[in-house]
């Protein structure tokens, strides 16, 4: 899929998600407000009924103004100004709320306006029975009384009544999660496609160079007059041999990484001296580098680790090779070691181009290279550090990188010390 099409899909998807979310939030709020208004009307009607039954019971004329006041979203008070029988109030409230299907817990209290204190309070569970009048509830005959009704679970009660909206919201969230996951997969596949494209370009270049060199050298060797020039013959034969080894090494590195990912690689771990392997790799690479390019500070007193010698050697080689590649003005590489908390810590530090924080996060990803695309100033497939991390992980160790653009990078390997 082209980048333009992916951007278009991404923009449309985000706009769709925002639009659907906005619409859902709007309609849920509208539905909640309607439920709240309905609840308020039903409670007012029930409390009005209770108040008028009190007036009838007490033979008091009802007030001209509305006796009910809503002090908050879930708290109502009713002015009675007549003797309040707690037993009667309890019975009337239960019946009035049951008749209007107000099925939620409530608490009511009787207040004395003259003393400004509550003289009775009780909590009624939803679905409780409508009680017959009970003789053990007190009766107050003083005037200036009112009662208050409080609904502690009003919010949850209203949400429970919105089952269809709850269901559609859950479905909406599932769709959004699926949509988001789909976008994530699309972007991931796009990135993988770009990385694979870079890998193919780099692989083509890396294979083409030795093949072209071998082709030219072999054409020269086919010339009849070359037989009389032994030095020239040896030179071209050496070139072919060198390029053939280079080509074979590139193929082996790709195959090694593939075998690791398929769990087809079996490490033959034995006790090895890491310092010896480091010195051997440094000595092997020294002829192709400037003098004093590699500095060894191997200070660990215990350099024994349990590892596969072949693959651990490859790890060291890849770390050094990476340091050389990204030291464009002449490599200055320091290899140091130390013991720390039962671990052997090996650090490979260079003074090369360094990396940004984002590049450092991806440096161990397969096929990733700091220099990508058609830039071939830094050779390689982008699999060396991926191979390093996989091997270190198989050995039960860890590898981290510290880097700063323009100042170089440090790769820190930790392996458990062998006995």
Short mmCIF file of C-alpha atoms in Angstrom, two decimals:
data_model
loop_
_atom_site.label_atom_id
_atom_site.label_comp_id
_atom_site.label_asym_id
_atom_site.label_seq_id
_atom_site.Cartn_x
_atom_site.Cartn_y
_atom_site.Cartn_z
CA UNK A 1 0.00 0.00 0.00
CA UNK A 2 1.37 3.40 -0.95
CA UNK A 3 2.28 5.95 1.73
CA UNK A 4 -0.32 8.38 0.39
CA UNK A 5 -3.08 5.77 0.63
CA UNK A 6 -1.99 4.79 4.15
CA UNK A 7 -2.07 8.44 5.25
CA UNK A 8 -5.54 8.81 3.75
CA UNK A 9 -6.78 5.67 5.53
CA UNK A 10 -5.21 6.88 8.77
CA UNK A 11 -6.83 10.33 8.56
CA UNK A 12 -10.24 8.90 7.64
CA UNK A 13 -10.01 6.31 10.42
CA UNK A 14 -9.12 8.93 13.04
CA UNK A 15 -11.89 11.25 11.86
CA UNK A 16 -14.36 8.34 11.94
CA UNK A 17 -13.32 7.35 15.46
CA UNK A 18 -13.55 10.95 16.68
CA UNK A 19 -16.95 11.37 15.02
CA UNK A 20 -18.35 8.13 16.40
CA UNK A 21 -16.98 8.86 19.87
CA UNK A 22 -18.43 12.38 19.87
CA UNK A 23 -21.83 11.14 18.70
CA UNK A 24 -21.86 8.34 21.28
CA UNK A 25 -20.92 10.68 24.12
CA UNK A 26 -23.60 13.16 23.03
CA UNK A 27 -26.39 10.59 22.86
CA UNK A 28 -25.36 8.91 26.12
CA UNK A 29 -25.45 12.28 27.87
CA UNK A 30 -28.83 13.03 26.33
CA UNK A 31 -30.17 9.65 27.43
CA UNK A 32 -28.77 10.16 30.94
CA UNK A 33 -30.33 13.62 31.17
CA UNK A 34 -33.69 12.21 30.07
CA UNK A 35 -33.47 9.46 32.69
CA UNK A 36 -32.52 12.05 35.29
CA UNK A 37 -35.48 14.28 34.36
CA UNK A 38 -37.81 11.28 34.47
CA UNK A 39 -36.45 10.28 37.88
CA UNK A 40 -36.89 13.84 39.18
CA UNK A 41 -40.52 13.99 37.94
CA UNK A 42 -41.33 10.60 39.48
CA UNK A 43 -39.76 11.50 42.84
CA UNK A 44 -41.58 14.84 42.87
CA UNK A 45 -44.88 13.13 42.11
CA UNK A 46 -44.29 10.53 44.84
CA UNK A 47 -43.31 13.13 47.44
CA UNK A 48 -46.28 15.31 46.47
CA UNK A 49 -48.53 12.31 47.04
CA UNK A 50 -46.93 11.65 50.44
CA UNK A 51 -47.25 15.32 51.46
CA UNK A 52 -50.94 15.52 50.48
CA UNK A 53 -51.69 12.30 52.32
CA UNK A 54 -50.09 13.87 55.37
CA UNK A 55 -52.24 16.96 54.95
CA UNK A 56 -55.34 14.78 54.62
CA UNK A 57 -54.30 12.68 57.62
CA UNK A 58 -53.61 15.81 59.72
CA UNK A 59 -56.63 17.71 58.32
CA UNK A 60 -54.36 20.63 57.38
CA UNK A 61 -54.90 22.73 54.26
CA UNK A 62 -52.11 22.22 51.73
CA UNK A 63 -49.78 25.21 51.16
CA UNK A 64 -50.16 27.47 48.16
CA UNK A 65 -46.52 27.06 47.16
CA UNK A 66 -44.84 23.81 46.21
CA UNK A 67 -43.79 22.10 49.48
CA UNK A 68 -40.99 20.15 47.77
CA UNK A 69 -37.52 21.55 47.28
CA UNK A 70 -34.62 19.83 45.56
CA UNK A 71 -31.45 20.90 47.39
CA UNK A 72 -29.11 18.80 45.23
CA UNK A 73 -29.26 16.19 42.49
CA UNK A 74 -30.21 13.43 44.92
CA UNK A 75 -31.56 15.26 48.00
CA UNK A 76 -35.17 16.46 48.45
CA UNK A 77 -36.96 18.11 51.38
CA UNK A 78 -40.72 18.32 51.97
CA UNK A 79 -42.26 20.97 54.24
CA UNK A 80 -45.14 19.50 56.27
CA UNK A 81 -45.61 21.75 59.32
CA UNK A 82 -47.87 19.23 60.90
CA UNK A 83 -47.33 16.35 63.30
CA UNK A 84 -45.14 13.71 61.63
CA UNK A 85 -45.70 10.08 62.44
CA UNK A 86 -42.44 8.29 61.54
CA UNK A 87 -44.29 5.02 61.12
CA UNK A 88 -46.78 6.60 58.72
CA UNK A 89 -44.03 8.42 56.79
CA UNK A 90 -42.07 5.19 56.33
CA UNK A 91 -45.14 3.39 55.02
CA UNK A 92 -46.22 6.19 52.68
CA UNK A 93 -42.74 6.64 51.17
CA UNK A 94 -42.34 2.95 50.44
CA UNK A 95 -45.79 2.72 48.79
CA UNK A 96 -45.36 5.90 46.74
CA UNK A 97 -41.93 4.91 45.42
CA UNK A 98 -43.03 1.33 44.70
CA UNK A 99 -46.06 2.59 42.74
CA UNK A 100 -43.78 4.66 40.49
CA UNK A 101 -41.12 1.92 40.18
CA UNK A 102 -38.43 3.96 41.91
CA UNK A 103 -36.33 0.91 42.74
CA UNK A 104 -33.29 2.30 44.50
CA UNK A 105 -32.11 2.65 48.08
CA UNK A 106 -33.11 5.81 49.90
CA UNK A 107 -32.63 7.41 53.26
CA UNK A 108 -35.10 9.72 54.97
CA UNK A 109 -34.96 11.85 58.06
CA UNK A 110 -37.31 14.04 60.09
CA UNK A 111 -36.03 17.48 61.04
CA UNK A 112 -37.05 20.01 63.71
CA UNK A 113 -36.71 23.56 62.36
CA UNK A 114 -36.79 25.12 65.81
CA UNK A 115 -33.75 23.20 67.08
CA UNK A 116 -32.19 22.71 63.64
CA UNK A 117 -31.47 19.07 64.32
CA UNK A 118 -32.56 15.72 62.94
CA UNK A 119 -34.84 13.83 65.29
CA UNK A 120 -35.22 10.63 63.24
CA UNK A 121 -33.30 8.94 60.43
CA UNK A 122 -33.43 5.54 58.69
CA UNK A 123 -32.10 3.78 55.58
CA UNK A 124 -34.41 1.76 53.29
CA UNK A 125 -33.01 -0.93 50.97
CA UNK A 126 -34.41 -1.21 47.46
CA UNK A 127 -36.99 -3.98 47.09
CA UNK A 128 -37.74 -4.10 50.81
CA UNK A 129 -41.33 -4.97 51.84
CA UNK A 130 -43.99 -2.31 52.41
CA UNK A 131 -44.38 -2.48 56.16
CA UNK A 132 -47.58 -2.39 58.10
CA UNK A 133 -47.81 0.40 60.63
CA UNK A 134 -45.50 -0.38 63.54
CA UNK A 135 -46.02 0.78 67.10
CA UNK A 136 -42.31 1.04 67.92
CA UNK A 137 -41.67 4.12 65.70
CA UNK A 138 -41.94 7.46 67.52
CA UNK A 139 -44.56 10.15 66.85
CA UNK A 140 -43.79 13.87 67.10
CA UNK A 141 -46.69 16.28 67.58
CA UNK A 142 -44.68 19.51 67.40
CA UNK A 143 -45.07 21.85 64.42
CA UNK A 144 -42.34 23.27 62.15
CA UNK A 145 -41.21 19.85 61.02
CA UNK A 146 -40.14 18.76 57.57
CA UNK A 147 -38.66 15.55 56.23
CA UNK A 148 -35.84 14.97 53.78
CA UNK A 149 -35.24 12.11 51.34
CA UNK A 150 -31.77 11.24 50.08
CA UNK A 151 -30.90 8.82 47.23
CA UNK A 152 -27.26 7.71 47.76
CA UNK A 153 -27.11 5.42 44.69
CA UNK A 154 -28.97 7.61 42.25
CA UNK A 155 -26.12 7.77 39.71
CA UNK A 156 -25.69 3.99 39.54
CA UNK A 157 -29.45 3.46 39.47
CA UNK A 158 -29.86 5.73 36.45
CA UNK A 159 -26.96 4.07 34.64
CA UNK A 160 -28.51 0.64 35.28
CA UNK A 161 -31.70 1.83 33.63
CA UNK A 162 -29.69 2.72 30.50
CA UNK A 163 -28.86 -0.90 29.61
CA UNK A 164 -29.20 -0.41 25.85
CA UNK A 165 -26.85 2.57 25.94
CA UNK A 166 -24.37 0.67 28.08
CA UNK A 167 -24.45 -2.18 25.56
CA UNK A 168 -23.96 0.13 22.56
CA UNK A 169 -21.10 1.91 24.35
CA UNK A 170 -19.35 -1.40 25.01
CA UNK A 171 -19.83 -2.40 21.36
CA UNK A 172 -18.48 1.00 20.36
CA UNK A 173 -15.38 0.53 22.51
CA UNK A 174 -14.80 -2.93 21.00
CA UNK A 175 -15.07 -1.45 17.49
CA UNK A 176 -12.65 1.34 18.43
CA UNK A 177 -10.14 -1.14 19.87
CA UNK A 178 -10.42 -3.31 16.74
CA UNK A 179 -10.09 -0.23 14.54
CA UNK A 180 -7.03 0.93 16.48
CA UNK A 181 -5.45 -2.51 16.28
CA UNK A 182 -6.08 -2.59 12.52
CA UNK A 183 -4.33 0.76 12.12
CA UNK A 184 -1.44 -0.49 14.25
CA UNK A 185 -1.07 -3.58 12.04
CA UNK A 186 -1.19 -1.46 8.87
CA UNK A 187 1.52 0.89 10.14
CA UNK A 188 3.61 -2.03 11.38
CA UNK A 189 3.34 -3.79 8.02
CA UNK A 190 4.27 -0.56 6.25
CA UNK A 191 7.37 -0.21 8.42
CA UNK A 192 8.31 -3.87 7.87
CA UNK A 193 7.84 -3.40 4.14
CA UNK A 194 10.17 -0.40 4.16
CA UNK A 195 12.76 -2.26 6.25
CA UNK A 196 12.61 -5.29 3.94
CA UNK A 197 12.96 -3.01 0.94
CA UNK A 198 16.07 -1.47 2.50
CA UNK A 199 17.38 -4.94 3.29
CA UNK A 200 16.93 -6.11 -0.30
CA UNK A 201 18.66 -2.97 -1.61
CA UNK A 202 21.55 -3.42 0.82
CA UNK A 203 21.80 -7.16 0.16
CA UNK A 204 21.85 -6.54 -3.60
CA UNK A 205 24.65 -4.04 -3.16
CA UNK A 206 26.64 -6.23 -0.75
CA UNK A 207 26.37 -9.27 -3.03
CA UNK A 208 26.88 -7.34 -6.24
CA UNK A 209 30.23 -5.86 -5.19
CA UNK A 210 32.12 -9.15 -4.56
CA UNK A 211 30.42 -10.82 -7.53
CA UNK A 212 31.51 -7.98 -9.84
CA UNK A 213 35.04 -8.09 -8.42
CA UNK A 214 35.24 -11.86 -8.93
CA UNK A 215 33.90 -11.48 -12.47
CA UNK A 216 36.52 -8.88 -13.41
CA UNK A 217 39.35 -10.88 -11.82
CA UNK A 218 38.27 -14.09 -13.55
CA UNK A 219 38.16 -12.32 -16.93
CA UNK A 220 41.73 -11.15 -16.39
CA UNK A 221 42.80 -14.68 -15.46
CA UNK A 222 41.33 -15.96 -18.73
CA UNK A 223 43.75 -13.82 -20.74
CA UNK A 224 46.61 -15.96 -22.22
CA UNK A 225 49.38 -13.49 -21.36
CA UNK A 226 48.59 -13.69 -17.62
CA UNK A 227 50.36 -17.06 -17.44
CA UNK A 228 53.69 -15.31 -17.91
CA UNK A 229 53.10 -12.90 -15.03
CA UNK A 230 53.06 -15.00 -11.83
CA UNK A 231 52.87 -12.00 -9.46
CA UNK A 232 49.87 -10.59 -11.29
CA UNK A 233 48.31 -14.06 -11.40
CA UNK A 234 48.74 -14.46 -7.64
CA UNK A 235 47.29 -11.00 -7.03
CA UNK A 236 44.07 -11.71 -8.95
CA UNK A 237 43.75 -15.18 -7.42
CA UNK A 238 44.05 -13.58 -3.97
CA UNK A 239 41.33 -11.06 -4.88
CA UNK A 240 38.99 -13.86 -5.96
CA UNK A 241 39.67 -15.81 -2.77
CA UNK A 242 39.13 -12.73 -0.58
CA UNK A 243 35.86 -11.74 -2.27
CA UNK A 244 34.64 -15.34 -2.17
CA UNK A 245 35.20 -15.42 1.61
CA UNK A 246 33.42 -12.11 1.97
CA UNK A 247 30.46 -13.40 0.00
CA UNK A 248 30.35 -16.62 2.03
CA UNK A 249 30.46 -14.67 5.31
CA UNK A 250 27.51 -12.53 4.24
CA UNK A 251 25.45 -15.60 3.35
CA UNK A 252 26.36 -17.32 6.62
CA UNK A 253 25.27 -14.30 8.68
CA UNK A 254 21.85 -14.29 7.02
CA UNK A 255 21.48 -18.04 7.53
CA UNK A 256 22.60 -17.81 11.16
CA UNK A 257 19.93 -15.22 11.96
CA UNK A 258 17.26 -17.29 10.20
CA UNK A 259 18.26 -20.41 12.14
CA UNK A 260 18.13 -18.51 15.44
CA UNK A 261 14.61 -17.23 14.80
CA UNK A 262 13.43 -20.71 13.84
CA UNK A 263 14.88 -22.18 17.05
CA UNK A 264 17.04 -24.42 14.87
CA UNK A 265 20.31 -23.31 16.48
CA UNK A 266 21.76 -25.40 19.29
CA UNK A 267 24.39 -23.64 21.36
CA UNK A 268 27.23 -25.81 22.62
CA UNK A 269 27.99 -24.00 25.85
CA UNK A 270 31.28 -24.63 27.64
CA UNK A 271 33.37 -22.61 30.08
CA UNK A 272 35.37 -20.07 28.06
CA UNK A 273 37.72 -17.19 28.89
CA UNK A 274 36.16 -14.08 27.37
CA UNK A 275 39.42 -12.09 27.43
CA UNK A 276 41.08 -14.65 25.18
CA UNK A 277 38.25 -14.43 22.63
CA UNK A 278 38.38 -10.61 22.67
CA UNK A 279 42.14 -10.61 22.12
CA UNK A 280 41.83 -13.09 19.23
CA UNK A 281 39.13 -11.03 17.47
CA UNK A 282 41.06 -7.78 18.01
CA UNK A 283 44.22 -9.39 16.61
CA UNK A 284 42.26 -10.74 13.62
CA UNK A 285 40.85 -7.29 12.79
CA UNK A 286 44.04 -5.32 13.49
CA UNK A 287 45.64 -5.72 10.00
CA UNK A 288 42.71 -3.97 8.31
CA UNK A 289 42.73 -1.05 10.78
CA UNK A 290 45.07 1.78 11.62
CA UNK A 291 47.62 1.19 14.35
CA UNK A 292 46.25 1.71 17.89
CA UNK A 293 42.66 1.72 16.62
CA UNK A 294 41.62 -0.83 19.25
CA UNK A 295 42.44 -0.30 22.94
CA UNK A 296 41.97 -3.15 25.42
CA UNK A 297 41.25 -2.49 29.11
CA UNK A 298 40.32 -5.96 30.28
CA UNK A 299 40.21 -5.46 34.06
CA UNK A 300 37.83 -8.27 35.08
CA UNK A 301 39.53 -10.66 37.51
CA UNK A 302 37.15 -13.47 36.56
CA UNK A 303 36.60 -13.65 32.81
CA UNK A 304 35.07 -17.14 32.70
CA UNK A 305 31.56 -17.48 31.24
CA UNK A 306 29.40 -20.39 30.10
CA UNK A 307 28.90 -19.87 26.37
CA UNK A 308 29.27 -21.26 22.88
CA UNK A 309 32.81 -20.18 21.82
CA UNK A 310 31.92 -19.87 18.13
CA UNK A 311 28.86 -17.67 18.60
CA UNK A 312 30.39 -15.61 21.40
CA UNK A 313 33.32 -14.92 19.07
CA UNK A 314 30.82 -13.83 16.41
CA UNK A 315 29.18 -11.52 18.96
CA UNK A 316 32.50 -9.82 19.72
CA UNK A 317 33.33 -9.60 16.01
CA UNK A 318 29.96 -8.04 15.18
CA UNK A 319 30.29 -5.45 17.95
CA UNK A 320 33.79 -4.50 16.76
CA UNK A 321 32.72 -4.53 13.13
CA UNK A 322 29.80 -2.24 13.96
CA UNK A 323 32.13 0.14 15.81
CA UNK A 324 34.48 0.24 12.80
CA UNK A 325 31.64 0.87 10.32
CA UNK A 326 30.30 3.88 12.21
CA UNK A 327 33.72 5.42 12.93
CA UNK A 328 34.01 7.23 9.62
CA UNK A 329 37.13 9.34 10.43
CA UNK A 330 39.29 6.48 11.66
CA UNK A 331 38.11 4.14 14.39
CA UNK A 332 39.01 4.69 18.04
CA UNK A 333 37.58 1.67 19.86
CA UNK A 334 37.95 0.80 23.54
CA UNK A 335 37.06 -2.65 24.85
CA UNK A 336 36.85 -2.92 28.63
CA UNK A 337 35.67 -5.52 31.12
CA UNK A 338 34.81 -5.66 34.81
CA UNK A 339 33.09 -7.90 37.33
CA UNK A 340 29.84 -6.69 38.83
CA UNK A 341 27.40 -8.55 41.11
CA UNK A 342 28.40 -11.97 39.80
CA UNK A 343 28.35 -10.77 36.18
CA UNK A 344 31.07 -10.21 33.63
CA UNK A 345 30.45 -6.83 31.98
CA UNK A 346 32.01 -6.24 28.56
CA UNK A 347 31.84 -2.73 27.07
CA UNK A 348 32.67 -1.88 23.45
CA UNK A 349 32.97 1.89 23.08
CA UNK A 350 33.63 3.88 19.94
CA UNK A 351 34.05 7.56 19.06
CA UNK A 352 31.94 7.30 15.93
CA UNK A 353 28.87 9.08 14.62
CA UNK A 354 26.63 8.01 17.51
CA UNK A 355 22.86 7.65 17.46
CA UNK A 356 19.77 9.54 18.54
CA UNK A 357 17.57 8.13 21.29
CA UNK A 358 15.02 6.91 18.73
CA UNK A 359 17.70 5.19 16.65
CA UNK A 360 19.14 3.53 19.77
CA UNK A 361 15.71 2.05 20.54
CA UNK A 362 15.64 0.31 17.14
CA UNK A 363 19.30 -0.56 16.71
CA UNK A 364 18.74 -4.23 17.70
CA UNK A 365 15.78 -4.67 15.33
CA UNK A 366 16.30 -7.01 12.41
CA UNK A 367 17.38 -5.25 9.19
CA UNK A 368 17.53 -1.85 10.91
CA UNK A 369 20.47 0.37 10.05
CA UNK A 370 21.20 3.95 11.08
CA UNK A 371 22.15 4.54 7.44
CA UNK A 372 19.26 3.16 5.34
CA UNK A 373 17.84 3.16 1.85
CA UNK A 374 20.28 3.53 -1.04
CA UNK A 375 23.07 4.97 1.09
CA UNK A 376 25.96 2.52 1.06
CA UNK A 377 28.60 4.55 2.87
CA UNK A 378 28.01 2.13 5.75
CA UNK A 379 28.00 -1.46 4.54
CA UNK A 380 25.95 -4.31 5.94
CA UNK A 381 22.51 -5.91 6.03
CA UNK A 382 21.38 -4.55 9.37
CA UNK A 383 21.40 -8.02 10.95
CA UNK A 384 24.65 -7.96 12.92
CA UNK A 385 23.32 -6.36 16.11
CA UNK A 386 20.08 -8.32 15.84
CA UNK A 387 22.20 -11.48 15.81
CA UNK A 388 24.20 -10.20 18.79
CA UNK A 389 21.10 -9.60 20.89
CA UNK A 390 19.61 -13.00 20.05
CA UNK A 391 22.83 -14.81 21.02
CA UNK A 392 23.23 -12.85 24.27
CA UNK A 393 19.61 -13.59 25.12
CA UNK A 394 20.14 -17.30 24.43
CA UNK A 395 23.12 -17.19 26.80
CA UNK A 396 20.94 -15.69 29.55
CA UNK A 397 22.61 -12.29 29.41
CA UNK A 398 21.63 -8.78 28.40
CA UNK A 399 22.90 -6.04 26.11
CA UNK A 400 22.26 -2.29 26.29
CA UNK A 401 23.44 0.70 24.31
CA UNK A 402 24.34 4.23 25.35
CA UNK A 403 24.86 6.72 22.55
CA UNK A 404 24.96 10.39 21.72
CA UNK A 405 25.02 11.85 18.19
CA UNK A 406 28.51 12.97 17.21
CA UNK A 407 30.15 11.46 20.31
CA UNK A 408 29.93 7.72 19.72
CA UNK A 409 28.25 4.67 21.20
CA UNK A 410 28.85 2.17 24.00
CA UNK A 411 27.48 -1.38 23.82
CA UNK A 412 27.33 -3.02 27.26
CA UNK A 413 27.08 -6.82 27.46
CA UNK A 414 26.36 -8.62 30.73
CA UNK A 415 26.91 -12.37 31.15
CA UNK A 416 26.85 -14.50 34.28
CA UNK A 417 30.31 -15.48 35.46
CA UNK A 418 31.12 -19.17 35.13
CA UNK A 419 32.41 -21.01 38.21
#
